[in-house]
């Protein structure tokens, strides 16, 4: 299988993720991945959102902070805008890189069920915080539109 076939398979997988989210009427899309990089010193989870997607940016920030709070990685990355296919969904979407398989120390963690659980807890906590942020924003909008001057 050549590089073109691998790329086509990856794109089909990402499209399937978007299709599943659309089919079930999801409110958000979290596409969860493991990173790899030629610089084996790179480490830490990172969340990406589509540039210009305010709700995706808010979601990515909440998830990034929750990953930092729960996993306490050596390298504390920031959520960043990225131009990834899976982020082009109509709903708020993020790409979550849980860590680097190319980093030997982090790879050991990423292979353990206990670390999987910590990742899951952090993503759940981040989603709860995101929903709370949305509620606070909506409450603020209602307070601003009461017509009281």
PDB file of C-alpha atoms in Angstrom:
ATOM      1  CA  UNK A   1       0.000   0.000   0.000  1.00  0.00           C
ATOM      2  CA  UNK A   2       1.475   3.323  -1.063  1.00  0.00           C
ATOM      3  CA  UNK A   3       1.293   6.736   0.582  1.00  0.00           C
ATOM      4  CA  UNK A   4      -1.733   7.783  -1.499  1.00  0.00           C
ATOM      5  CA  UNK A   5      -3.750   4.750  -0.375  1.00  0.00           C
ATOM      6  CA  UNK A   6      -2.824   5.370   3.256  1.00  0.00           C
ATOM      7  CA  UNK A   7      -3.853   9.018   2.983  1.00  0.00           C
ATOM      8  CA  UNK A   8      -7.165   8.048   1.353  1.00  0.00           C
ATOM      9  CA  UNK A   9      -7.851   5.510   4.113  1.00  0.00           C
ATOM     10  CA  UNK A  10      -7.095   8.102   6.799  1.00  0.00           C
ATOM     11  CA  UNK A  11      -9.392  10.667   5.169  1.00  0.00           C
ATOM     12  CA  UNK A  12     -12.181   8.073   4.902  1.00  0.00           C
ATOM     13  CA  UNK A  13     -11.758   7.316   8.619  1.00  0.00           C
ATOM     14  CA  UNK A  14     -12.002  11.009   9.485  1.00  0.00           C
ATOM     15  CA  UNK A  15     -15.071  11.433   7.260  1.00  0.00           C
ATOM     16  CA  UNK A  16     -16.670   8.456   9.031  1.00  0.00           C
ATOM     17  CA  UNK A  17     -16.137  10.208  12.378  1.00  0.00           C
ATOM     18  CA  UNK A  18     -17.943  13.302  11.064  1.00  0.00           C
ATOM     19  CA  UNK A  19     -20.730  11.151   9.568  1.00  0.00           C
ATOM     20  CA  UNK A  20     -21.299   9.310  12.855  1.00  0.00           C
ATOM     21  CA  UNK A  21     -21.505  12.590  14.776  1.00  0.00           C
ATOM     22  CA  UNK A  22     -23.997  13.955  12.229  1.00  0.00           C
ATOM     23  CA  UNK A  23     -26.084  10.752  12.227  1.00  0.00           C
ATOM     24  CA  UNK A  24     -26.533  10.710  16.004  1.00  0.00           C
ATOM     25  CA  UNK A  25     -27.153  14.445  16.286  1.00  0.00           C
ATOM     26  CA  UNK A  26     -24.053  15.051  18.405  1.00  0.00           C
ATOM     27  CA  UNK A  27     -23.605  18.486  19.964  1.00  0.00           C
ATOM     28  CA  UNK A  28     -19.800  18.288  19.734  1.00  0.00           C
ATOM     29  CA  UNK A  29     -17.189  16.139  18.015  1.00  0.00           C
ATOM     30  CA  UNK A  30     -14.036  14.983  19.786  1.00  0.00           C
ATOM     31  CA  UNK A  31     -11.673  13.171  17.449  1.00  0.00           C
ATOM     32  CA  UNK A  32      -9.143  11.399  19.669  1.00  0.00           C
ATOM     33  CA  UNK A  33      -5.642  10.598  18.416  1.00  0.00           C
ATOM     34  CA  UNK A  34      -2.089   9.776  19.491  1.00  0.00           C
ATOM     35  CA  UNK A  35       0.697  11.948  18.157  1.00  0.00           C
ATOM     36  CA  UNK A  36       4.057  11.003  16.677  1.00  0.00           C
ATOM     37  CA  UNK A  37       6.921  13.293  15.725  1.00  0.00           C
ATOM     38  CA  UNK A  38      10.493  12.870  14.544  1.00  0.00           C
ATOM     39  CA  UNK A  39      11.756  14.888  17.552  1.00  0.00           C
ATOM     40  CA  UNK A  40      11.393  12.227  20.237  1.00  0.00           C
ATOM     41  CA  UNK A  41      11.626  14.835  23.001  1.00  0.00           C
ATOM     42  CA  UNK A  42       8.182  16.228  22.097  1.00  0.00           C
ATOM     43  CA  UNK A  43       5.536  15.362  24.665  1.00  0.00           C
ATOM     44  CA  UNK A  44       2.224  16.376  26.147  1.00  0.00           C
ATOM     45  CA  UNK A  45      -1.393  16.390  25.065  1.00  0.00           C
ATOM     46  CA  UNK A  46      -2.683  19.078  22.717  1.00  0.00           C
ATOM     47  CA  UNK A  47      -6.124  20.017  21.452  1.00  0.00           C
ATOM     48  CA  UNK A  48      -6.781  21.629  18.061  1.00  0.00           C
ATOM     49  CA  UNK A  49      -9.838  23.558  16.810  1.00  0.00           C
ATOM     50  CA  UNK A  50     -10.854  25.026  13.458  1.00  0.00           C
ATOM     51  CA  UNK A  51      -9.704  28.627  13.003  1.00  0.00           C
ATOM     52  CA  UNK A  52     -12.714  30.935  13.261  1.00  0.00           C
ATOM     53  CA  UNK A  53     -14.837  28.425  15.163  1.00  0.00           C
ATOM     54  CA  UNK A  54     -15.560  30.234  18.435  1.00  0.00           C
ATOM     55  CA  UNK A  55     -17.362  27.320  20.094  1.00  0.00           C
ATOM     56  CA  UNK A  56     -14.623  24.928  18.942  1.00  0.00           C
ATOM     57  CA  UNK A  57     -12.023  27.300  20.398  1.00  0.00           C
ATOM     58  CA  UNK A  58     -13.923  27.406  23.692  1.00  0.00           C
ATOM     59  CA  UNK A  59     -14.250  23.600  23.716  1.00  0.00           C
ATOM     60  CA  UNK A  60     -10.564  23.105  22.926  1.00  0.00           C
ATOM     61  CA  UNK A  61      -9.503  25.466  25.701  1.00  0.00           C
ATOM     62  CA  UNK A  62     -11.651  23.677  28.287  1.00  0.00           C
ATOM     63  CA  UNK A  63     -10.345  20.268  27.193  1.00  0.00           C
ATOM     64  CA  UNK A  64      -6.711  21.409  27.060  1.00  0.00           C
ATOM     65  CA  UNK A  65      -6.888  22.779  30.600  1.00  0.00           C
ATOM     66  CA  UNK A  66      -8.595  19.621  31.876  1.00  0.00           C
ATOM     67  CA  UNK A  67      -5.876  17.450  30.289  1.00  0.00           C
ATOM     68  CA  UNK A  68      -3.193  19.578  31.959  1.00  0.00           C
ATOM     69  CA  UNK A  69      -4.975  19.520  35.320  1.00  0.00           C
ATOM     70  CA  UNK A  70      -5.484  15.730  35.326  1.00  0.00           C
ATOM     71  CA  UNK A  71      -2.383  14.435  33.522  1.00  0.00           C
ATOM     72  CA  UNK A  72       0.132  17.033  34.757  1.00  0.00           C
ATOM     73  CA  UNK A  73       2.326  16.658  31.657  1.00  0.00           C
ATOM     74  CA  UNK A  74       5.931  17.895  31.687  1.00  0.00           C
ATOM     75  CA  UNK A  75       5.170  20.030  28.640  1.00  0.00           C
ATOM     76  CA  UNK A  76       1.986  22.057  29.069  1.00  0.00           C
ATOM     77  CA  UNK A  77       0.847  22.853  25.570  1.00  0.00           C
ATOM     78  CA  UNK A  78      -1.844  25.346  24.572  1.00  0.00           C
ATOM     79  CA  UNK A  79      -4.930  24.649  22.484  1.00  0.00           C
ATOM     80  CA  UNK A  80      -4.278  25.781  18.922  1.00  0.00           C
ATOM     81  CA  UNK A  81      -6.094  26.432  15.692  1.00  0.00           C
ATOM     82  CA  UNK A  82      -5.410  23.811  13.046  1.00  0.00           C
ATOM     83  CA  UNK A  83      -6.593  23.094   9.529  1.00  0.00           C
ATOM     84  CA  UNK A  84      -7.518  19.423   9.878  1.00  0.00           C
ATOM     85  CA  UNK A  85     -10.220  17.662   7.891  1.00  0.00           C
ATOM     86  CA  UNK A  86     -12.077  16.365  10.956  1.00  0.00           C
ATOM     87  CA  UNK A  87     -12.466  19.929  12.267  1.00  0.00           C
ATOM     88  CA  UNK A  88     -14.594  20.972   9.294  1.00  0.00           C
ATOM     89  CA  UNK A  89     -17.774  19.600  10.859  1.00  0.00           C
ATOM     90  CA  UNK A  90     -20.859  21.810  11.260  1.00  0.00           C
ATOM     91  CA  UNK A  91     -20.772  21.265  15.036  1.00  0.00           C
ATOM     92  CA  UNK A  92     -18.041  22.411  17.438  1.00  0.00           C
ATOM     93  CA  UNK A  93     -15.173  20.009  16.745  1.00  0.00           C
ATOM     94  CA  UNK A  94     -11.758  19.356  18.222  1.00  0.00           C
ATOM     95  CA  UNK A  95      -8.870  17.051  17.485  1.00  0.00           C
ATOM     96  CA  UNK A  96      -7.393  15.739  20.740  1.00  0.00           C
ATOM     97  CA  UNK A  97      -3.789  14.517  20.608  1.00  0.00           C
ATOM     98  CA  UNK A  98      -3.463  12.587  23.891  1.00  0.00           C
ATOM     99  CA  UNK A  99       0.329  12.415  23.793  1.00  0.00           C
ATOM    100  CA  UNK A 100       3.328  11.309  21.742  1.00  0.00           C
ATOM    101  CA  UNK A 101       3.986   7.670  20.930  1.00  0.00           C
ATOM    102  CA  UNK A 102       7.377   8.809  19.632  1.00  0.00           C
ATOM    103  CA  UNK A 103       8.379   9.808  23.183  1.00  0.00           C
ATOM    104  CA  UNK A 104       9.430   6.610  25.022  1.00  0.00           C
ATOM    105  CA  UNK A 105       8.369   7.842  28.472  1.00  0.00           C
ATOM    106  CA  UNK A 106       4.994   9.049  27.264  1.00  0.00           C
ATOM    107  CA  UNK A 107       4.448   5.934  25.152  1.00  0.00           C
ATOM    108  CA  UNK A 108       4.720   3.784  28.298  1.00  0.00           C
ATOM    109  CA  UNK A 109       1.972   5.851  29.925  1.00  0.00           C
ATOM    110  CA  UNK A 110      -0.213   5.816  26.808  1.00  0.00           C
ATOM    111  CA  UNK A 111      -0.149   2.009  26.778  1.00  0.00           C
ATOM    112  CA  UNK A 112      -1.588   1.608  30.287  1.00  0.00           C
ATOM    113  CA  UNK A 113      -5.298   1.279  31.133  1.00  0.00           C
ATOM    114  CA  UNK A 114      -4.815   3.557  34.156  1.00  0.00           C
ATOM    115  CA  UNK A 115      -3.587   6.379  31.903  1.00  0.00           C
ATOM    116  CA  UNK A 116      -6.461   5.749  29.470  1.00  0.00           C
ATOM    117  CA  UNK A 117      -8.803   6.251  32.429  1.00  0.00           C
ATOM    118  CA  UNK A 118      -7.097   9.516  33.383  1.00  0.00           C
ATOM    119  CA  UNK A 119      -7.418  10.756  29.792  1.00  0.00           C
ATOM    120  CA  UNK A 120     -11.118   9.826  29.778  1.00  0.00           C
ATOM    121  CA  UNK A 121     -11.699  11.586  33.111  1.00  0.00           C
ATOM    122  CA  UNK A 122      -9.958  14.722  31.872  1.00  0.00           C
ATOM    123  CA  UNK A 123     -11.998  14.787  28.646  1.00  0.00           C
ATOM    124  CA  UNK A 124     -15.236  14.330  30.624  1.00  0.00           C
ATOM    125  CA  UNK A 125     -14.204  17.121  32.998  1.00  0.00           C
ATOM    126  CA  UNK A 126     -13.363  19.356  30.035  1.00  0.00           C
ATOM    127  CA  UNK A 127     -16.763  18.709  28.455  1.00  0.00           C
ATOM    128  CA  UNK A 128     -18.521  19.557  31.725  1.00  0.00           C
ATOM    129  CA  UNK A 129     -16.534  22.808  31.946  1.00  0.00           C
ATOM    130  CA  UNK A 130     -17.327  23.642  28.300  1.00  0.00           C
ATOM    131  CA  UNK A 131     -21.058  23.178  28.918  1.00  0.00           C
ATOM    132  CA  UNK A 132     -20.830  25.310  32.059  1.00  0.00           C
ATOM    133  CA  UNK A 133     -19.063  28.042  30.059  1.00  0.00           C
ATOM    134  CA  UNK A 134     -21.805  27.943  27.418  1.00  0.00           C
ATOM    135  CA  UNK A 135     -24.479  28.207  30.131  1.00  0.00           C
ATOM    136  CA  UNK A 136     -22.716  31.198  31.697  1.00  0.00           C
ATOM    137  CA  UNK A 137     -22.421  32.872  28.297  1.00  0.00           C
ATOM    138  CA  UNK A 138     -26.127  32.307  27.563  1.00  0.00           C
ATOM    139  CA  UNK A 139     -27.092  33.610  31.019  1.00  0.00           C
ATOM    140  CA  UNK A 140     -24.979  36.699  30.348  1.00  0.00           C
ATOM    141  CA  UNK A 141     -26.712  37.264  27.007  1.00  0.00           C
ATOM    142  CA  UNK A 142     -30.140  36.977  28.641  1.00  0.00           C
ATOM    143  CA  UNK A 143     -29.063  39.463  31.293  1.00  0.00           C
ATOM    144  CA  UNK A 144     -27.911  41.887  28.598  1.00  0.00           C
ATOM    145  CA  UNK A 145     -31.173  41.666  26.629  1.00  0.00           C
ATOM    146  CA  UNK A 146     -33.686  42.423  29.382  1.00  0.00           C
ATOM    147  CA  UNK A 147     -34.263  45.924  28.135  1.00  0.00           C
ATOM    148  CA  UNK A 148     -33.552  47.471  31.535  1.00  0.00           C
ATOM    149  CA  UNK A 149     -31.690  50.724  31.045  1.00  0.00           C
TER     150      UNK A 149
END
